[in-house]
Amino acid sequence: TRPDVDAARIGCFGSSGGGLATLYTAAIDERIAAAIVSSSPQELPALPPRFYRDMWAESGAGIHPDPSRPASSVATCALTIPRPLWIIDGVRDECVWDPADPNADAVFAAWHVQADQARAAIARYYEVAGVRDRFDATWFDAGHVGGMNLGNVSRWFRKWLPIP
């Protein structure tokens, strides 16, 4: 209702826990015209070992769900259709696993397979809805919140929420 806000051009973006909050917000609030999430959704039920890397135990706020039942799922992402959604992640996200651990390559490879399966499932939902071009997913050569920078965010929002 604010006169300085174009209600048709509201975008939302977030990374890590903010990515999860962005996903929830875009899923339930149709005023969000486009969203960028840097917190890869998973296709249930399987997750790589220690996916949340003990966040549940470390988080006093309880923001993250029980790792056996993550809410950041394909089904939650599907609620954003037909609005544009871009999922981005760093290939060696230290919140998934410690990159210095000797098993890191195997854990990251398993996580990428799982995340790519979820991304493909989301793309199928967008395709069935006839708006496949409105979903994208990108891996960046980075760590946690990889790719979430002003240039990437600005370019993507200008594409989907152009200034009249």
C-alpha atoms as a PDB file:
ATOM      1  CA  THR A   1       0.000   0.000   0.000  1.00  0.00           C
ATOM      2  CA  ARG A   2       3.023   2.305   0.154  1.00  0.00           C
ATOM      3  CA  PRO A   3       3.102   4.793  -2.708  1.00  0.00           C
ATOM      4  CA  ASP A   4       6.875   4.383  -3.133  1.00  0.00           C
ATOM      5  CA  VAL A   5       6.602   0.615  -3.753  1.00  0.00           C
ATOM      6  CA  ASP A   6       5.648  -0.953  -7.077  1.00  0.00           C
ATOM      7  CA  ALA A   7       3.655  -3.913  -5.770  1.00  0.00           C
ATOM      8  CA  ALA A   8       4.079  -5.757  -9.086  1.00  0.00           C
ATOM      9  CA  ARG A   9       7.886  -5.694  -8.780  1.00  0.00           C
ATOM     10  CA  ILE A  10       8.666  -7.088  -5.329  1.00  0.00           C
ATOM     11  CA  GLY A  11      11.673  -9.398  -5.293  1.00  0.00           C
ATOM     12  CA  CYS A  12      13.081 -11.414  -2.454  1.00  0.00           C
ATOM     13  CA  PHE A  13      16.514 -12.983  -2.008  1.00  0.00           C
ATOM     14  CA  GLY A  14      18.466 -14.624   0.732  1.00  0.00           C
ATOM     15  CA  SER A  15      21.278 -16.984   1.477  1.00  0.00           C
ATOM     16  CA  SER A  16      21.788 -19.704   4.039  1.00  0.00           C
ATOM     17  CA  GLY A  17      19.046 -19.379   6.673  1.00  0.00           C
ATOM     18  CA  GLY A  18      17.896 -16.283   4.789  1.00  0.00           C
ATOM     19  CA  GLY A  19      17.585 -18.474   1.693  1.00  0.00           C
ATOM     20  CA  LEU A  20      15.280 -20.789   3.585  1.00  0.00           C
ATOM     21  CA  ALA A  21      13.258 -17.782   4.792  1.00  0.00           C
ATOM     22  CA  THR A  22      13.165 -16.469   1.210  1.00  0.00           C
ATOM     23  CA  LEU A  23      11.869 -19.790  -0.044  1.00  0.00           C
ATOM     24  CA  TYR A  24       9.125 -19.909   2.599  1.00  0.00           C
ATOM     25  CA  THR A  25       8.160 -16.305   1.893  1.00  0.00           C
ATOM     26  CA  ALA A  26       8.012 -16.737  -1.877  1.00  0.00           C
ATOM     27  CA  ALA A  27       6.083 -19.989  -1.482  1.00  0.00           C
ATOM     28  CA  ILE A  28       3.307 -18.492   0.636  1.00  0.00           C
ATOM     29  CA  ASP A  29       3.189 -14.823  -0.389  1.00  0.00           C
ATOM     30  CA  GLU A  30       2.167 -14.229  -3.987  1.00  0.00           C
ATOM     31  CA  ARG A  31       3.241 -10.584  -3.713  1.00  0.00           C
ATOM     32  CA  ILE A  32       6.796 -11.862  -4.192  1.00  0.00           C
ATOM     33  CA  ALA A  33       7.165 -11.582  -7.969  1.00  0.00           C
ATOM     34  CA  ALA A  34      10.596 -13.273  -8.172  1.00  0.00           C
ATOM     35  CA  ALA A  35      13.000 -14.929  -5.736  1.00  0.00           C
ATOM     36  CA  ILE A  36      16.657 -15.934  -5.496  1.00  0.00           C
ATOM     37  CA  VAL A  37      17.530 -18.671  -3.021  1.00  0.00           C
ATOM     38  CA  SER A  38      21.093 -19.522  -2.044  1.00  0.00           C
ATOM     39  CA  SER A  39      20.273 -22.599   0.003  1.00  0.00           C
ATOM     40  CA  SER A  40      19.848 -25.638  -2.171  1.00  0.00           C
ATOM     41  CA  PRO A  41      16.562 -27.506  -1.828  1.00  0.00           C
ATOM     42  CA  GLN A  42      16.650 -31.266  -1.570  1.00  0.00           C
ATOM     43  CA  GLU A  43      14.495 -33.967  -3.032  1.00  0.00           C
ATOM     44  CA  LEU A  44      13.239 -36.010  -0.116  1.00  0.00           C
ATOM     45  CA  PRO A  45      13.733 -38.359   1.594  1.00  0.00           C
ATOM     46  CA  ALA A  46      17.508 -38.828   1.377  1.00  0.00           C
ATOM     47  CA  LEU A  47      20.153 -36.316   2.396  1.00  0.00           C
ATOM     48  CA  PRO A  48      23.919 -36.719   2.422  1.00  0.00           C
ATOM     49  CA  PRO A  49      25.425 -37.471   5.841  1.00  0.00           C
ATOM     50  CA  ARG A  50      25.688 -34.425   8.119  1.00  0.00           C
ATOM     51  CA  PHE A  51      23.923 -32.264   5.518  1.00  0.00           C
ATOM     52  CA  TYR A  52      23.137 -29.529   7.997  1.00  0.00           C
ATOM     53  CA  ARG A  53      26.527 -30.066   9.681  1.00  0.00           C
ATOM     54  CA  ASP A  54      25.110 -30.068  13.169  1.00  0.00           C
ATOM     55  CA  MET A  55      23.235 -26.790  12.690  1.00  0.00           C
ATOM     56  CA  TRP A  56      20.268 -28.170  14.577  1.00  0.00           C
ATOM     57  CA  ALA A  57      22.421 -28.665  17.669  1.00  0.00           C
ATOM     58  CA  GLU A  58      24.204 -25.314  17.251  1.00  0.00           C
ATOM     59  CA  SER A  59      21.163 -23.143  16.575  1.00  0.00           C
ATOM     60  CA  GLY A  60      19.475 -21.845  19.681  1.00  0.00           C
ATOM     61  CA  ALA A  61      16.762 -20.252  17.570  1.00  0.00           C
ATOM     62  CA  GLY A  62      15.717 -23.564  16.012  1.00  0.00           C
ATOM     63  CA  ILE A  63      15.556 -21.991  12.550  1.00  0.00           C
ATOM     64  CA  HIS A  64      16.682 -25.134  10.764  1.00  0.00           C
ATOM     65  CA  PRO A  65      14.332 -28.112  10.641  1.00  0.00           C
ATOM     66  CA  ASP A  66      15.228 -31.579  11.847  1.00  0.00           C
ATOM     67  CA  PRO A  67      17.653 -32.844   9.165  1.00  0.00           C
ATOM     68  CA  SER A  68      15.527 -35.948   8.636  1.00  0.00           C
ATOM     69  CA  ARG A  69      12.625 -33.756   7.486  1.00  0.00           C
ATOM     70  CA  PRO A  70      13.930 -30.661   5.707  1.00  0.00           C
ATOM     71  CA  ALA A  71      11.274 -28.188   4.679  1.00  0.00           C
ATOM     72  CA  SER A  72      13.515 -26.722   1.998  1.00  0.00           C
ATOM     73  CA  SER A  73      12.194 -29.217  -0.507  1.00  0.00           C
ATOM     74  CA  VAL A  74      11.087 -29.564  -4.090  1.00  0.00           C
ATOM     75  CA  ALA A  75       7.464 -29.309  -2.973  1.00  0.00           C
ATOM     76  CA  THR A  76       8.106 -25.986  -1.229  1.00  0.00           C
ATOM     77  CA  CYS A  77       9.828 -24.657  -4.360  1.00  0.00           C
ATOM     78  CA  ALA A  78       6.902 -25.747  -6.528  1.00  0.00           C
ATOM     79  CA  LEU A  79       4.670 -23.363  -4.589  1.00  0.00           C
ATOM     80  CA  THR A  80       6.505 -20.446  -6.235  1.00  0.00           C
ATOM     81  CA  ILE A  81       5.219 -21.387  -9.715  1.00  0.00           C
ATOM     82  CA  PRO A  82       4.603 -19.467 -12.000  1.00  0.00           C
ATOM     83  CA  ARG A  83       6.879 -16.797 -10.516  1.00  0.00           C
ATOM     84  CA  PRO A  84      10.607 -16.776 -11.392  1.00  0.00           C
ATOM     85  CA  LEU A  85      12.932 -18.661  -9.040  1.00  0.00           C
ATOM     86  CA  TRP A  86      16.729 -18.916  -9.185  1.00  0.00           C
ATOM     87  CA  ILE A  87      18.547 -21.373  -6.926  1.00  0.00           C
ATOM     88  CA  ILE A  88      22.275 -20.761  -6.492  1.00  0.00           C
ATOM     89  CA  ASP A  89      24.949 -22.464  -4.427  1.00  0.00           C
ATOM     90  CA  GLY A  90      28.694 -22.701  -4.036  1.00  0.00           C
ATOM     91  CA  VAL A  91      30.094 -26.088  -5.075  1.00  0.00           C
ATOM     92  CA  ARG A  92      32.082 -26.455  -1.839  1.00  0.00           C
ATOM     93  CA  ASP A  93      29.641 -25.037   0.696  1.00  0.00           C
ATOM     94  CA  GLU A  94      31.274 -25.307   4.097  1.00  0.00           C
ATOM     95  CA  CYS A  95      27.860 -25.537   5.760  1.00  0.00           C
ATOM     96  CA  VAL A  96      27.340 -28.829   3.967  1.00  0.00           C
ATOM     97  CA  TRP A  97      30.757 -30.238   4.863  1.00  0.00           C
ATOM     98  CA  ASP A  98      34.190 -29.076   5.901  1.00  0.00           C
ATOM     99  CA  PRO A  99      36.145 -28.599   2.631  1.00  0.00           C
ATOM    100  CA  ALA A 100      39.378 -29.519   4.453  1.00  0.00           C
ATOM    101  CA  ASP A 101      38.033 -32.914   5.528  1.00  0.00           C
ATOM    102  CA  PRO A 102      39.648 -35.832   3.648  1.00  0.00           C
ATOM    103  CA  ASN A 103      36.170 -37.092   2.696  1.00  0.00           C
ATOM    104  CA  ALA A 104      34.985 -33.711   1.408  1.00  0.00           C
ATOM    105  CA  ASP A 105      35.153 -34.528  -2.308  1.00  0.00           C
ATOM    106  CA  ALA A 106      32.930 -37.588  -1.892  1.00  0.00           C
ATOM    107  CA  VAL A 107      30.460 -35.765   0.349  1.00  0.00           C
ATOM    108  CA  PHE A 108      30.232 -32.781  -1.992  1.00  0.00           C
ATOM    109  CA  ALA A 109      29.780 -35.107  -4.988  1.00  0.00           C
ATOM    110  CA  ALA A 110      26.889 -36.883  -3.234  1.00  0.00           C
ATOM    111  CA  TRP A 111      25.343 -33.543  -2.263  1.00  0.00           C
ATOM    112  CA  HIS A 112      25.595 -32.281  -5.861  1.00  0.00           C
ATOM    113  CA  VAL A 113      23.825 -35.399  -7.151  1.00  0.00           C
ATOM    114  CA  GLN A 114      21.057 -34.955  -4.574  1.00  0.00           C
ATOM    115  CA  ALA A 115      20.722 -31.208  -5.210  1.00  0.00           C
ATOM    116  CA  ASP A 116      20.767 -31.687  -8.996  1.00  0.00           C
ATOM    117  CA  GLN A 117      17.970 -34.263  -8.690  1.00  0.00           C
ATOM    118  CA  ALA A 118      15.938 -31.718  -6.748  1.00  0.00           C
ATOM    119  CA  ARG A 119      16.704 -28.978  -9.263  1.00  0.00           C
ATOM    120  CA  ALA A 120      15.622 -31.263 -12.130  1.00  0.00           C
ATOM    121  CA  ALA A 121      12.376 -32.057 -10.320  1.00  0.00           C
ATOM    122  CA  ILE A 122      11.668 -28.346  -9.797  1.00  0.00           C
ATOM    123  CA  ALA A 123      12.416 -27.683 -13.472  1.00  0.00           C
ATOM    124  CA  ARG A 124       9.897 -30.403 -14.429  1.00  0.00           C
ATOM    125  CA  TYR A 125       7.205 -28.706 -12.337  1.00  0.00           C
ATOM    126  CA  TYR A 126       7.928 -25.389 -14.036  1.00  0.00           C
ATOM    127  CA  GLU A 127       7.859 -27.115 -17.427  1.00  0.00           C
ATOM    128  CA  VAL A 128       4.489 -28.765 -16.743  1.00  0.00           C
ATOM    129  CA  ALA A 129       3.156 -25.324 -15.763  1.00  0.00           C
ATOM    130  CA  GLY A 130       4.381 -23.953 -19.105  1.00  0.00           C
ATOM    131  CA  VAL A 131       6.901 -21.565 -17.539  1.00  0.00           C
ATOM    132  CA  ARG A 132      10.176 -23.525 -17.681  1.00  0.00           C
ATOM    133  CA  ASP A 133      12.097 -20.364 -18.579  1.00  0.00           C
ATOM    134  CA  ARG A 134      11.254 -18.904 -15.159  1.00  0.00           C
ATOM    135  CA  PHE A 135      13.344 -21.424 -13.231  1.00  0.00           C
ATOM    136  CA  ASP A 136      17.103 -21.535 -13.148  1.00  0.00           C
ATOM    137  CA  ALA A 137      19.721 -23.184 -10.957  1.00  0.00           C
ATOM    138  CA  THR A 138      23.430 -22.417 -10.918  1.00  0.00           C
ATOM    139  CA  TRP A 139      26.485 -23.831  -9.178  1.00  0.00           C
ATOM    140  CA  PHE A 140      29.184 -21.246  -8.506  1.00  0.00           C
ATOM    141  CA  ASP A 141      32.850 -22.065  -7.943  1.00  0.00           C
ATOM    142  CA  ALA A 142      32.667 -20.861  -4.353  1.00  0.00           C
ATOM    143  CA  GLY A 143      31.793 -21.781  -0.800  1.00  0.00           C
ATOM    144  CA  HIS A 144      28.742 -20.950   1.300  1.00  0.00           C
ATOM    145  CA  VAL A 145      26.414 -18.421  -0.363  1.00  0.00           C
ATOM    146  CA  GLY A 146      28.502 -18.659  -3.525  1.00  0.00           C
ATOM    147  CA  GLY A 147      27.186 -16.467  -6.317  1.00  0.00           C
ATOM    148  CA  MET A 148      25.167 -14.201  -4.036  1.00  0.00           C
ATOM    149  CA  ASN A 149      26.717 -10.891  -5.011  1.00  0.00           C
ATOM    150  CA  LEU A 150      25.367  -7.544  -6.139  1.00  0.00           C
ATOM    151  CA  GLY A 151      26.136  -8.115  -9.818  1.00  0.00           C
ATOM    152  CA  ASN A 152      24.408 -11.493 -10.046  1.00  0.00           C
ATOM    153  CA  VAL A 153      21.408 -10.463  -7.966  1.00  0.00           C
ATOM    154  CA  SER A 154      20.945  -7.151  -9.835  1.00  0.00           C
ATOM    155  CA  ARG A 155      21.222  -8.731 -13.301  1.00  0.00           C
ATOM    156  CA  TRP A 156      18.707 -11.451 -12.488  1.00  0.00           C
ATOM    157  CA  PHE A 157      16.153  -9.113 -10.920  1.00  0.00           C
ATOM    158  CA  ARG A 158      16.488  -6.650 -13.822  1.00  0.00           C
ATOM    159  CA  LYS A 159      15.616  -9.524 -16.171  1.00  0.00           C
ATOM    160  CA  TRP A 160      12.457 -10.501 -14.280  1.00  0.00           C
ATOM    161  CA  LEU A 161      11.463  -7.200 -12.702  1.00  0.00           C
ATOM    162  CA  PRO A 162      12.481  -4.661 -15.344  1.00  0.00           C
ATOM    163  CA  ILE A 163      12.245  -0.997 -14.517  1.00  0.00           C
ATOM    164  CA  PRO A 164       9.471   0.502 -16.651  1.00  0.00           C
END
